[in-house]
Short mmCIF file of C-alpha atoms and ligand atoms in Angstrom, two decimals:
data_model
loop_
_atom_site.label_atom_id
_atom_site.label_comp_id
_atom_site.label_asym_id
_atom_site.label_seq_id
_atom_site.Cartn_x
_atom_site.Cartn_y
_atom_site.Cartn_z
CA UNK A 1 0.02 0.17 -0.26
CA UNK A 2 1.11 3.38 -1.03
CA UNK A 3 0.91 5.82 2.10
CA UNK A 4 2.37 9.09 3.53
CA UNK A 5 1.61 9.54 7.01
CA UNK A 6 0.53 12.57 7.47
CA UNK A 7 0.05 12.87 10.88
CA UNK A 8 2.03 15.35 13.07
CA UNK A 9 1.91 13.27 15.89
CA UNK A 10 3.08 9.79 14.19
CA UNK A 11 5.41 10.92 11.43
CA UNK A 12 7.02 13.48 13.60
CA UNK A 13 7.32 11.66 17.06
CA UNK A 14 10.04 13.28 17.39
CA UNK A 15 9.21 16.52 18.14
CA UNK A 16 11.12 18.91 20.33
CA UNK A 17 14.28 16.00 20.00
CA UNK A 18 17.62 17.89 19.11
CA UNK A 19 20.72 16.50 18.00
CA UNK A 20 24.05 16.81 20.23
CA UNK A 21 26.82 17.54 17.89
CA UNK A 22 30.14 19.17 18.61
CA UNK A 23 29.42 22.65 18.89
CA UNK A 24 25.83 22.77 18.28
CA UNK A 25 22.79 21.48 19.31
CA UNK A 26 20.20 20.79 16.45
CA UNK A 27 16.95 21.48 16.63
CA UNK A 28 15.23 18.78 14.50
CA UNK A 29 11.78 20.16 15.50
CA UNK A 30 11.82 21.19 11.82
CA UNK A 31 13.76 19.00 9.08
CA UNK A 32 17.38 20.13 8.54
CA UNK A 33 19.44 19.85 5.31
CA UNK A 34 22.78 18.36 5.51
CA UNK A 35 24.59 19.69 2.23
CA UNK A 36 26.90 17.47 0.49
CA UNK A 37 30.75 19.17 -0.22
CA UNK A 38 32.62 17.00 -2.06
CA UNK A 39 35.98 17.72 -2.24
CA UNK A 40 37.93 15.62 -5.17
CA UNK A 41 40.04 17.27 -7.62
CA UNK A 42 39.00 18.64 -10.57
CA UNK A 43 40.29 17.09 -13.95
CA UNK A 44 40.40 19.65 -15.73
CA UNK A 45 42.83 21.93 -13.34
CA UNK A 46 46.21 21.61 -12.26
CA UNK A 47 45.34 19.04 -9.74
CA UNK A 48 46.49 22.00 -7.26
CA UNK A 49 45.46 21.50 -4.27
CA UNK A 50 44.49 25.30 -3.07
CA UNK A 51 42.44 24.77 -5.90
CA UNK A 52 40.79 22.13 -5.12
CA UNK A 53 40.25 23.32 -1.58
CA UNK A 54 38.92 26.87 -2.82
CA UNK A 55 36.00 25.66 -5.21
CA UNK A 56 34.94 23.39 -2.15
CA UNK A 57 34.95 26.03 0.14
CA UNK A 58 33.16 28.68 -2.32
CA UNK A 59 30.39 25.75 -3.07
CA UNK A 60 29.97 24.76 0.60
CA UNK A 61 29.30 28.48 1.66
CA UNK A 62 26.66 28.73 -1.96
CA UNK A 63 25.08 25.75 0.32
CA UNK A 64 24.73 27.67 3.63
CA UNK A 65 23.35 30.37 1.70
CA UNK A 66 20.59 28.29 0.12
CA UNK A 67 19.95 26.78 3.56
CA UNK A 68 22.04 24.01 4.00
CA UNK A 69 21.71 23.14 8.27
CA UNK A 70 24.92 21.07 7.73
CA UNK A 71 27.74 20.46 5.54
CA UNK A 72 28.80 17.10 4.89
CA UNK A 73 32.23 17.30 3.50
CA UNK A 74 33.58 14.20 1.72
CA UNK A 75 36.82 13.60 0.25
CA UNK A 76 36.68 9.61 -1.02
CA UNK A 77 33.91 8.08 -3.19
CA UNK A 78 32.00 5.41 -1.66
CA UNK A 79 29.45 5.46 -4.78
CA UNK A 80 29.61 1.44 -5.92
CA UNK A 81 33.08 0.42 -7.35
CA UNK A 82 34.24 3.99 -6.89
CA UNK A 83 38.14 3.69 -6.78
CA UNK A 84 39.16 3.96 -3.42
CA UNK A 85 41.57 6.72 -1.97
CA UNK A 86 44.92 6.32 0.43
CA UNK A 87 44.46 7.75 3.73
CA UNK A 88 47.19 10.46 3.24
CA UNK A 89 45.32 12.11 -0.24
CA UNK A 90 41.73 11.99 2.22
CA UNK A 91 43.33 13.68 4.95
CA UNK A 92 45.17 16.34 2.17
CA UNK A 93 41.99 16.72 0.78
CA UNK A 94 39.47 17.23 3.91
CA UNK A 95 41.16 19.10 6.06
CA UNK A 96 41.85 21.89 4.84
CA UNK A 97 38.19 22.64 3.95
CA UNK A 98 37.13 21.69 7.15
CA UNK A 99 39.60 24.45 8.61
CA UNK A 100 38.08 27.26 6.41
CA UNK A 101 34.88 26.34 7.02
CA UNK A 102 34.97 26.71 10.59
CA UNK A 103 33.28 30.10 10.73
CA UNK A 104 30.13 29.36 8.44
CA UNK A 105 27.84 28.99 11.31
CA UNK A 106 26.72 25.34 10.84
CA UNK A 107 27.05 22.00 12.31
CA UNK A 108 30.31 20.68 10.01
CA UNK A 109 30.25 16.89 9.24
CA UNK A 110 32.98 14.58 7.98
CA UNK A 111 31.71 12.17 5.83
CA UNK A 112 34.90 8.98 6.14
CA UNK A 113 34.90 5.25 7.97
CA UNK A 114 38.15 5.71 8.79
CA UNK A 115 38.79 5.99 11.59
CA UNK A 116 42.71 8.47 11.11
CA UNK A 117 40.57 10.84 8.81
CA UNK A 118 37.63 10.76 12.31
CA UNK A 119 40.30 11.58 14.52
CA UNK A 120 41.99 14.78 12.28
CA UNK A 121 38.97 16.01 11.29
CA UNK A 122 37.35 16.32 14.70
CA UNK A 123 40.82 18.07 15.86
CA UNK A 124 39.74 19.93 12.90
CA UNK A 125 36.88 21.49 14.61
CA UNK A 126 34.12 19.00 12.75
CA UNK A 127 31.33 18.26 14.98
CA UNK A 128 29.78 15.28 13.11
CA UNK A 129 31.35 11.81 12.03
CA UNK A 130 28.87 10.08 8.84
CA UNK A 131 29.98 7.01 8.75
CA UNK A 132 28.53 4.77 6.40
CA UNK A 133 30.20 2.14 7.74
CA UNK A 134 28.81 2.69 11.34
CA UNK A 135 31.85 2.69 13.34
CA UNK A 136 32.88 -0.61 12.65
CA UNK A 137 36.75 0.14 11.50
CA UNK A 138 38.53 -0.81 15.00
CA UNK A 139 38.65 2.10 16.91
CA UNK A 140 36.31 3.87 15.44
CA UNK A 141 34.06 3.98 18.61
CA UNK A 142 36.76 4.83 21.09
CA UNK A 143 37.44 8.02 18.70
CA UNK A 144 33.97 9.32 18.90
CA UNK A 145 33.21 8.32 22.20
CA UNK A 146 35.99 10.74 24.02
CA UNK A 147 35.05 13.15 21.69
CA UNK A 148 31.62 15.54 21.82
CA UNK A 149 30.89 15.16 17.62
CA UNK A 150 27.34 13.80 16.80
CA UNK A 151 27.31 10.19 14.53
CA UNK A 152 25.31 9.29 11.80
CA UNK A 153 25.34 5.34 11.88
CA UNK A 154 24.18 4.35 8.52
CA UNK A 155 23.55 0.60 7.40
CA UNK A 156 25.23 -0.72 4.31
CA UNK A 157 25.43 -4.80 3.15
CA UNK A 158 28.51 -6.10 2.09
CA UNK A 159 31.48 -3.27 0.88
CA UNK A 160 31.25 -0.15 -1.46
CA UNK A 161 33.22 -2.42 -3.89
CA UNK A 162 30.63 -5.29 -4.30
CA UNK A 163 27.55 -4.54 -2.60
CA UNK A 164 25.71 -3.81 -5.34
CA UNK A 165 26.95 -7.59 -7.12
CA UNK A 166 24.03 -9.52 -5.55
CA UNK A 167 22.65 -7.51 -2.16
CA UNK A 168 20.07 -10.72 -0.51
CA UNK A 169 17.52 -9.82 1.86
CA UNK A 170 14.39 -12.00 3.90
CA UNK A 171 12.95 -8.81 5.25
CA UNK A 172 15.21 -5.73 4.22
CA UNK A 173 13.00 -3.32 6.84
CA UNK A 174 14.09 -5.61 9.40
CA UNK A 175 17.65 -6.88 8.78
CA UNK A 176 18.07 -2.63 8.76
CA UNK A 177 16.44 -1.95 11.65
CA UNK A 178 18.07 -5.03 13.43
CA UNK A 179 21.60 -4.15 12.52
CA UNK A 180 20.78 -0.48 13.27
CA UNK A 181 19.51 -1.46 16.82
CA UNK A 182 22.77 -3.63 17.32
CA UNK A 183 25.12 -0.19 16.39
CA UNK A 184 22.98 1.50 18.37
CA UNK A 185 24.00 -0.23 21.34
CA UNK A 186 27.31 -0.84 20.55
CA UNK A 187 27.88 3.02 20.77
CA UNK A 188 26.03 3.25 23.94
CA UNK A 189 27.92 1.02 25.09
CA UNK A 190 31.31 2.49 24.10
CA UNK A 191 29.86 5.72 26.11
CA UNK A 192 28.14 7.46 23.02
CA UNK A 193 25.27 9.18 24.48
CA UNK A 194 21.92 8.57 22.78
CA UNK A 195 21.29 12.41 21.81
CA UNK A 196 24.59 12.22 19.82
CA UNK A 197 23.46 10.11 17.41
CA UNK A 198 21.18 9.95 14.33
CA UNK A 199 20.65 6.49 12.33
CA UNK A 200 20.38 5.85 8.28
CA UNK A 201 18.98 2.81 6.80
CA UNK A 202 21.34 3.58 3.78
CA UNK A 203 19.51 3.70 0.63
CA UNK A 204 21.86 2.30 -2.40
CA UNK A 205 24.10 0.67 -0.34
CA UNK A 206 23.98 -3.30 -1.44
CA UNK A 207 20.10 -2.63 -1.97
CA UNK A 208 18.16 -3.38 -5.38
CA UNK A 209 15.43 -1.10 -6.67
CA UNK A 210 13.12 -2.65 -4.76
CA UNK A 211 14.64 -2.69 -1.46
CA UNK A 212 15.12 1.18 -1.79
CA UNK A 213 11.41 1.72 -2.28
CA UNK A 214 10.07 -0.75 0.60
CA UNK A 215 12.82 0.69 3.08
CA UNK A 216 11.32 4.29 1.95
CA UNK A 217 7.99 3.24 1.91
CA UNK A 218 8.24 1.62 5.80
CA UNK A 219 11.00 4.46 6.55
CA UNK A 220 8.02 4.85 9.81
CA UNK A 221 8.73 1.70 11.38
CA UNK A 222 12.75 2.77 11.86
CA UNK A 223 10.88 5.45 13.72
CA UNK A 224 10.50 2.57 16.76
CA UNK A 225 14.16 2.74 17.24
CA UNK A 226 13.84 6.27 19.21
CA UNK A 227 16.10 7.89 17.25
CA UNK A 228 16.67 10.83 14.57
CA UNK A 229 16.57 9.36 11.50
CA UNK A 230 18.71 10.94 8.61
CA UNK A 231 17.97 10.30 4.80
CA UNK A 232 20.06 9.83 1.33
CA UNK A 233 18.94 9.43 -1.41
CA UNK A 234 19.91 12.37 -3.80
CA UNK A 235 20.34 12.30 -7.55
CA UNK A 236 20.78 7.86 -6.56
CA UNK A 237 20.56 5.21 -9.43
CA UNK A 238 17.22 4.00 -7.65
CA UNK A 239 15.66 7.14 -8.78
CA UNK A 240 17.25 7.08 -12.10
CA UNK A 241 15.83 3.08 -12.44
CA UNK A 242 12.47 4.32 -11.39
CA UNK A 243 12.31 7.58 -13.65
CA UNK A 244 13.89 5.34 -16.73
CA UNK A 245 16.09 6.13 -19.20
CA UNK A 246 13.27 6.38 -21.67
CA UNK A 247 12.52 10.08 -20.40
CA UNK A 248 15.82 10.70 -20.76
CA UNK A 249 15.96 11.76 -16.92
CA UNK A 250 18.53 8.72 -16.32
CA UNK A 251 21.54 10.59 -16.14
CA UNK A 252 22.57 12.18 -12.12
CA UNK A 253 22.25 15.92 -12.97
CA UNK A 254 19.04 15.30 -14.14
CA UNK A 255 17.43 13.69 -11.54
CA UNK A 256 16.92 17.04 -9.31
CA UNK A 257 12.79 16.44 -9.43
CA UNK A 258 13.05 12.77 -8.23
CA UNK A 259 15.37 13.80 -5.44
CA UNK A 260 13.22 16.24 -4.41
CA UNK A 261 10.29 14.06 -5.23
CA UNK A 262 12.32 11.86 -2.63
CA UNK A 263 13.12 14.29 0.00
CA UNK A 264 9.66 15.35 0.56
CA UNK A 265 7.95 11.76 1.15
CA UNK A 266 11.23 10.85 3.55
CA UNK A 267 10.35 13.67 5.51
CA UNK A 268 6.74 12.88 5.64
CA UNK A 269 7.96 9.30 6.44
CA UNK A 270 9.82 10.61 9.41
CA UNK A 271 12.95 11.32 8.53
CA UNK A 272 14.47 14.23 9.98
CA UNK A 273 17.12 14.96 7.64
CA UNK A 274 18.13 14.52 4.29
CA UNK A 275 21.51 14.79 2.58
CA UNK A 276 21.44 16.45 -1.19
CA UNK A 277 23.26 18.14 -3.39
CA UNK A 278 20.46 20.44 -4.54
CA UNK A 279 19.77 22.45 -1.49
CA UNK A 280 17.85 25.68 -3.17
CA UNK A 281 14.67 23.12 -4.24
CA UNK A 282 14.91 20.90 -1.13
CA UNK A 283 14.48 23.69 1.07
CA UNK A 284 11.98 25.59 -0.84
CA UNK A 285 10.01 22.06 -0.77
CA UNK A 286 10.64 20.48 2.82
CA UNK A 287 8.79 24.48 3.59
CA UNK A 288 5.73 23.49 2.11
CA UNK A 289 6.01 20.14 4.05
CA UNK A 290 6.80 22.07 7.27
CA UNK A 291 3.89 24.36 6.94
CA UNK A 292 1.50 21.63 5.82
CA UNK A 293 2.27 19.52 8.08
CA UNK A 294 1.74 22.43 11.38
CA UNK A 295 -1.68 22.13 10.63
C1 8Y7 B 301 25.06 8.87 1.64
C2 8Y7 B 301 25.80 9.12 2.55
C3 8Y7 B 301 26.45 8.59 0.93
C4 8Y7 B 301 23.94 8.13 2.51
C5 8Y7 B 301 24.35 9.02 4.50
C6 8Y7 B 301 26.12 9.73 -2.65
C7 8Y7 B 301 27.99 9.67 1.94
C8 8Y7 B 301 27.19 8.65 -1.88
N1 8Y7 B 301 25.66 8.05 0.52
N2 8Y7 B 301 25.94 8.94 4.20
N3 8Y7 B 301 26.91 9.14 1.98
N4 8Y7 B 301 23.91 8.21 3.90
N5 8Y7 B 301 24.95 9.46 5.74
O1 8Y7 B 301 25.47 8.98 -3.52
O2 8Y7 B 301 22.56 7.68 1.97
O3 8Y7 B 301 26.08 10.27 -2.29
S1 8Y7 B 301 27.85 8.82 -0.82
#
């Protein structure tokens, strides 16, 4: 059944909840936007570090102007089959950007699964660790625990290199929920308070189109974990699959409209934070959602 919960008491069961992250207490009584800041060298430039840092910082500032509430800074792509970036190269990409954005006025998030990058980013002043591996790498739990940063624990089946080869589930919603519950317990046991944790079903990470659509339709059942939900569907291939190549909208930069629909559905199904590339149109769309759901 296709149903969007319009009832504020069920879809916004987390009213008055805050996300405690580093220097900030993010109020989640309205949906928040995490803007994506990819720090990857421009293949047309001379590869100079200054140019790469500068472009990422300028883009990030633009996202804040457009309404981003958090900036998610990443130096290594976790897209299926992407080439891994060596540790020192990842550090060279992200640390200068974090330092340059210290006064941006919004929480800064580091998108990494590497404990060494987490530690350096925390030292550089980041407020959130966004880990697609849910702090499963050795020492990751401890590094976050001894800091004040918030953390996003995400579900993934397999590893980025091979996760889309043959994803299998008996019950995708139950399995994702159980995994997140287990990682939440591990994080709490390591000394990370619940107020510092958000959960994410990890759209596209070891999931077929049908798995992603089922998860989105049943997002509300992840609310039973009692923590804020972060959703990343922006420009993902599941959207291209649905919209279809025949319609000419399968290319990544042609998935904006589908991405807006995905953010709107996510928030109406209970998401508190959406991680997106296209901040301005998402901000407008979510203002409509908030205005409707307040009534
Ligand atoms: C997600 C993510 C990516 C997501 C969270 C892409 C780093 C792939 N996707 N982090 N990262 N959730 N928390 O297409 O869905 O943006 S990378």
